[in-house]
PDB file of C-alpha atoms and ligand atoms in Angstrom:
ATOM      1  CA  MET C  11       0.000   0.000   0.000  1.00  0.00           C
ATOM      2  CA  GLN C  12       1.302   3.431  -0.904  1.00  0.00           C
ATOM      3  CA  ILE C  13       0.470   6.793   0.584  1.00  0.00           C
ATOM      4  CA  SER C  14      -2.223   8.677  -1.315  1.00  0.00           C
ATOM      5  CA  ASP C  15      -5.218  10.854  -0.512  1.00  0.00           C
ATOM      6  CA  LYS C  16      -7.755   9.452   1.966  1.00  0.00           C
ATOM      7  CA  MET C  17      -5.175   7.283   3.702  1.00  0.00           C
ATOM      8  CA  VAL C  18      -4.432   7.462   7.415  1.00  0.00           C
ATOM      9  CA  VAL C  19      -0.662   7.537   7.783  1.00  0.00           C
ATOM     10  CA  THR C  20       1.221   6.917  11.032  1.00  0.00           C
ATOM     11  CA  ILE C  21       4.740   8.299  11.154  1.00  0.00           C
ATOM     12  CA  ASP C  22       7.677   8.699  13.475  1.00  0.00           C
ATOM     13  CA  TYR C  23       9.457  11.956  12.898  1.00  0.00           C
ATOM     14  CA  THR C  24      12.183  14.241  14.133  1.00  0.00           C
ATOM     15  CA  LEU C  25      12.203  17.872  13.082  1.00  0.00           C
ATOM     16  CA  LYS C  26      15.451  19.863  13.111  1.00  0.00           C
ATOM     17  CA  ASP C  27      16.466  23.330  12.028  1.00  0.00           C
ATOM     18  CA  ASP C  28      19.529  23.971   9.838  1.00  0.00           C
ATOM     19  CA  ASN C  29      21.770  23.952  12.928  1.00  0.00           C
ATOM     20  CA  GLY C  30      20.664  20.441  13.835  1.00  0.00           C
ATOM     21  CA  THR C  31      18.661  21.590  16.863  1.00  0.00           C
ATOM     22  CA  VAL C  32      15.687  19.309  17.472  1.00  0.00           C
ATOM     23  CA  LEU C  33      12.519  21.427  17.298  1.00  0.00           C
ATOM     24  CA  ASP C  34       9.959  18.669  17.590  1.00  0.00           C
ATOM     25  CA  THR C  35       9.755  14.903  17.666  1.00  0.00           C
ATOM     26  CA  SER C  36       6.982  12.324  17.704  1.00  0.00           C
ATOM     27  CA  THR C  37       6.766   9.727  20.371  1.00  0.00           C
ATOM     28  CA  GLU C  38       7.253   6.344  18.762  1.00  0.00           C
ATOM     29  CA  GLY C  39       4.630   5.544  16.152  1.00  0.00           C
ATOM     30  CA  ASN C  40       2.270   7.987  17.718  1.00  0.00           C
ATOM     31  CA  PHE C  41       1.562  10.613  15.106  1.00  0.00           C
ATOM     32  CA  ALA C  42      -1.243   9.790  12.680  1.00  0.00           C
ATOM     33  CA  TYR C  43      -2.730  12.140  10.089  1.00  0.00           C
ATOM     34  CA  LEU C  44      -5.169  12.007   7.187  1.00  0.00           C
ATOM     35  CA  HIS C  45      -3.261  12.383   3.910  1.00  0.00           C
ATOM     36  CA  GLY C  46      -4.619  14.957   1.449  1.00  0.00           C
ATOM     37  CA  ALA C  47      -6.613  16.862   4.079  1.00  0.00           C
ATOM     38  CA  ASN C  48      -4.140  19.627   4.979  1.00  0.00           C
ATOM     39  CA  ASN C  49      -3.500  18.059   8.392  1.00  0.00           C
ATOM     40  CA  ILE C  50       0.246  18.613   7.989  1.00  0.00           C
ATOM     41  CA  ILE C  51       2.313  21.238   6.178  1.00  0.00           C
ATOM     42  CA  PRO C  52       2.164  20.949   2.366  1.00  0.00           C
ATOM     43  CA  GLY C  53       5.916  20.429   1.860  1.00  0.00           C
ATOM     44  CA  LEU C  54       5.929  17.352   4.076  1.00  0.00           C
ATOM     45  CA  GLU C  55       2.670  15.941   2.766  1.00  0.00           C
ATOM     46  CA  ASN C  56       3.829  16.171  -0.868  1.00  0.00           C
ATOM     47  CA  ALA C  57       7.117  14.417  -0.058  1.00  0.00           C
ATOM     48  CA  LEU C  58       5.309  11.474   1.557  1.00  0.00           C
ATOM     49  CA  THR C  59       2.923  10.799  -1.344  1.00  0.00           C
ATOM     50  CA  GLY C  60       3.665   7.390  -2.883  1.00  0.00           C
ATOM     51  CA  LYS C  61       5.794   6.125   0.011  1.00  0.00           C
ATOM     52  CA  SER C  62       5.202   2.760   1.723  1.00  0.00           C
ATOM     53  CA  ALA C  63       5.242   1.514   5.319  1.00  0.00           C
ATOM     54  CA  GLY C  64       8.832   0.999   6.463  1.00  0.00           C
ATOM     55  CA  ASP C  65      10.234   3.710   4.179  1.00  0.00           C
ATOM     56  CA  GLU C  66      12.500   6.303   5.772  1.00  0.00           C
ATOM     57  CA  VAL C  67      12.529   9.724   4.194  1.00  0.00           C
ATOM     58  CA  ASP C  68      14.549  12.862   4.814  1.00  0.00           C
ATOM     59  CA  VAL C  69      12.585  15.927   3.788  1.00  0.00           C
ATOM     60  CA  SER C  70      13.724  19.537   3.818  1.00  0.00           C
ATOM     61  CA  VAL C  71      10.877  22.013   3.680  1.00  0.00           C
ATOM     62  CA  SER C  72      11.438  25.679   2.869  1.00  0.00           C
ATOM     63  CA  PRO C  73       9.517  28.315   4.859  1.00  0.00           C
ATOM     64  CA  ALA C  74       7.257  28.919   1.833  1.00  0.00           C
ATOM     65  CA  GLU C  75       6.122  25.278   2.001  1.00  0.00           C
ATOM     66  CA  GLY C  76       6.177  25.271   5.794  1.00  0.00           C
ATOM     67  CA  TYR C  77       5.060  27.997   8.208  1.00  0.00           C
ATOM     68  CA  GLY C  78       5.718  30.958   5.908  1.00  0.00           C
ATOM     69  CA  GLU C  79       8.435  33.570   5.756  1.00  0.00           C
ATOM     70  CA  HIS C  80       9.186  35.683   8.793  1.00  0.00           C
ATOM     71  CA  ASN C  81       7.213  38.867   8.226  1.00  0.00           C
ATOM     72  CA  GLU C  82       8.498  42.021   9.936  1.00  0.00           C
ATOM     73  CA  THR C  83       5.111  43.721   9.561  1.00  0.00           C
ATOM     74  CA  MET C  84       3.680  41.098  11.938  1.00  0.00           C
ATOM     75  CA  ILE C  85       5.793  42.614  14.727  1.00  0.00           C
ATOM     76  CA  GLN C  86       4.057  45.572  16.323  1.00  0.00           C
ATOM     77  CA  ALA C  87       4.268  47.777  19.364  1.00  0.00           C
ATOM     78  CA  VAL C  88       0.885  48.207  21.006  1.00  0.00           C
ATOM     79  CA  PRO C  89      -0.104  50.208  24.091  1.00  0.00           C
ATOM     80  CA  ARG C  90      -0.472  48.303  27.363  1.00  0.00           C
ATOM     81  CA  ASP C  91      -4.136  49.255  27.688  1.00  0.00           C
ATOM     82  CA  MET C  92      -4.951  47.265  24.513  1.00  0.00           C
ATOM     83  CA  PHE C  93      -4.791  44.181  26.731  1.00  0.00           C
ATOM     84  CA  ASP C  94      -7.808  43.218  28.834  1.00  0.00           C
ATOM     85  CA  SER C  95      -5.577  41.161  31.047  1.00  0.00           C
ATOM     86  CA  GLU C  96      -5.354  42.293  34.670  1.00  0.00           C
ATOM     87  CA  GLN C  97      -2.110  40.442  35.125  1.00  0.00           C
ATOM     88  CA  GLU C  98       1.322  41.826  34.384  1.00  0.00           C
ATOM     89  CA  ILE C  99       2.266  41.501  30.696  1.00  0.00           C
ATOM     90  CA  GLN C 100       5.508  39.555  30.379  1.00  0.00           C
ATOM     91  CA  VAL C 101       7.798  38.481  27.548  1.00  0.00           C
ATOM     92  CA  GLY C 102       6.740  35.073  26.232  1.00  0.00           C
ATOM     93  CA  MET C 103       3.026  35.447  26.992  1.00  0.00           C
ATOM     94  CA  GLN C 104       0.711  34.567  24.122  1.00  0.00           C
ATOM     95  CA  PHE C 105      -2.593  36.153  23.199  1.00  0.00           C
ATOM     96  CA  HIS C 106      -5.210  35.670  20.535  1.00  0.00           C
ATOM     97  CA  ALA C 107      -5.530  38.674  18.256  1.00  0.00           C
ATOM     98  CA  GLU C 108      -7.139  39.589  14.977  1.00  0.00           C
ATOM     99  CA  SER C 109      -4.774  40.062  12.019  1.00  0.00           C
ATOM    100  CA  PRO C 110      -5.279  42.980   9.577  1.00  0.00           C
ATOM    101  CA  GLU C 111      -6.944  40.405   7.279  1.00  0.00           C
ATOM    102  CA  GLY C 112      -9.414  39.514  10.025  1.00  0.00           C
ATOM    103  CA  GLU C 113      -7.961  36.087  10.821  1.00  0.00           C
ATOM    104  CA  MET C 114      -7.497  34.948  14.417  1.00  0.00           C
ATOM    105  CA  ILE C 115      -3.803  34.554  15.105  1.00  0.00           C
ATOM    106  CA  VAL C 116      -1.637  33.881  18.141  1.00  0.00           C
ATOM    107  CA  VAL C 117       0.781  36.678  19.013  1.00  0.00           C
ATOM    108  CA  THR C 118       3.730  36.351  21.362  1.00  0.00           C
ATOM    109  CA  VAL C 119       4.971  39.187  23.574  1.00  0.00           C
ATOM    110  CA  THR C 120       8.645  39.794  22.689  1.00  0.00           C
ATOM    111  CA  ASP C 121       9.339  43.030  24.595  1.00  0.00           C
ATOM    112  CA  VAL C 122       7.739  45.202  27.277  1.00  0.00           C
ATOM    113  CA  GLU C 123       8.964  48.729  27.834  1.00  0.00           C
ATOM    114  CA  GLY C 124       6.890  51.035  29.985  1.00  0.00           C
ATOM    115  CA  ASN C 125       3.514  51.315  28.312  1.00  0.00           C
ATOM    116  CA  ASP C 126       4.742  49.773  25.025  1.00  0.00           C
ATOM    117  CA  VAL C 127       4.244  46.066  24.464  1.00  0.00           C
ATOM    118  CA  THR C 128       5.875  44.494  21.397  1.00  0.00           C
ATOM    119  CA  VAL C 129       4.004  41.522  19.980  1.00  0.00           C
ATOM    120  CA  ASP C 130       5.073  39.146  17.188  1.00  0.00           C
ATOM    121  CA  GLY C 131       2.321  37.499  15.138  1.00  0.00           C
ATOM    122  CA  ASN C 132       4.658  35.227  13.180  1.00  0.00           C
ATOM    123  CA  HIS C 133       4.393  31.488  13.710  1.00  0.00           C
ATOM    124  CA  PRO C 134       7.322  30.444  15.933  1.00  0.00           C
ATOM    125  CA  LEU C 135       8.660  28.382  12.997  1.00  0.00           C
ATOM    126  CA  ALA C 136       8.161  31.097  10.340  1.00  0.00           C
ATOM    127  CA  GLY C 137      11.310  31.668   8.299  1.00  0.00           C
ATOM    128  CA  VAL C 138      12.850  28.377   9.476  1.00  0.00           C
ATOM    129  CA  ASN C 139      13.966  25.588   7.128  1.00  0.00           C
ATOM    130  CA  LEU C 140      12.319  22.439   8.442  1.00  0.00           C
ATOM    131  CA  ASN C 141      14.408  19.273   8.171  1.00  0.00           C
ATOM    132  CA  PHE C 142      12.293  16.215   8.843  1.00  0.00           C
ATOM    133  CA  GLY C 143      13.545  12.674   9.309  1.00  0.00           C
ATOM    134  CA  VAL C 144      10.435  10.579   8.811  1.00  0.00           C
ATOM    135  CA  LYS C 145       9.795   6.854   9.182  1.00  0.00           C
ATOM    136  CA  ILE C 146       6.501   5.602   7.830  1.00  0.00           C
ATOM    137  CA  VAL C 147       5.090   3.233  10.443  1.00  0.00           C
ATOM    138  CA  ASP C 148       1.653   2.352   9.134  1.00  0.00           C
ATOM    139  CA  ILE C 149      -0.766   3.150   6.332  1.00  0.00           C
ATOM    140  CA  ARG C 150      -4.459   2.319   6.290  1.00  0.00           C
ATOM    141  CA  GLU C 151      -7.525   3.475   4.406  1.00  0.00           C
ATOM    142  CA  ALA C 152      -9.511   6.161   6.203  1.00  0.00           C
ATOM    143  CA  SER C 153     -13.096   5.468   7.263  1.00  0.00           C
ATOM    144  CA  GLU C 154     -15.971   7.340   5.609  1.00  0.00           C
ATOM    145  CA  GLU C 155     -16.396   9.329   8.806  1.00  0.00           C
ATOM    146  CA  GLU C 156     -12.734  10.322   8.931  1.00  0.00           C
ATOM    147  CA  ILE C 157     -12.842  11.485   5.315  1.00  0.00           C
ATOM    148  CA  GLU C 158     -15.998  13.468   6.030  1.00  0.00           C
ATOM    149  CA  HIS C 159     -14.451  15.085   9.115  1.00  0.00           C
ATOM    150  CA  GLY C 160     -11.064  15.654   7.492  1.00  0.00           C
ATOM    151  CA  HIS C 161      -9.088  14.162  10.384  1.00  0.00           C
ATOM    152  CA  VAL C 162      -8.097  10.907  12.034  1.00  0.00           C
ATOM    153  CA  HIS C 163     -10.166   9.256  14.740  1.00  0.00           C
ATOM    154  CA  GLY C 164      -8.151   7.323  17.272  1.00  0.00           C
ATOM    155  CA  PRO C 165      -9.194   3.859  18.412  1.00  0.00           C
ATOM    156  CA  GLY C 166     -12.296   4.381  20.540  1.00  0.00           C
ATOM    157  CA  ASP C 167     -11.869   8.103  21.027  1.00  0.00           C
ATOM    158  CA  HIS C 168     -13.647  10.752  19.100  1.00  0.00           C
ATOM    159  CA  HIS C 169     -13.325  14.212  20.479  1.00  0.00           C
ATOM    160  CA  HIS C 170     -13.699  17.498  18.715  1.00  0.00           C
TER     161      HIS C 170
HETATM  162 ZN1   ZN W   2     -14.147  13.602  13.683  1.00  0.00          ZN
END
């Protein structure tokens, strides 16, 4: 069986940046996704099409095919009173905000100076080359319900 759309694929993966720093890793055999349903980034999904269980694949994904380029215009200084939060605003805190295009995004506080809070709306992995080492553990056909929902249902659990 080869990976194609409407297949549930279980993989083991390690994700590194160009310096070899591990950014993310799956626990063994534990990450399953529905192929062809935009569950994973396009660059990785495309590279896995046609592969079989047991195959090991090294995939390098550019930011354009990953989490996008780092966009300086997504970094903004906003006044402290823009935040509803009663608590002290600290570097590293994350908030939901609306982008200029009206999408909900997560912004991260990167600097606080007096009444000015700097927030960064870039994805933490924006602008990063993503180097995946992937082992394909299992491939099965998705159920009708999984295809309809566009995601994988684990054995016996179904939570949305
Ligand atoms: Zn579902």
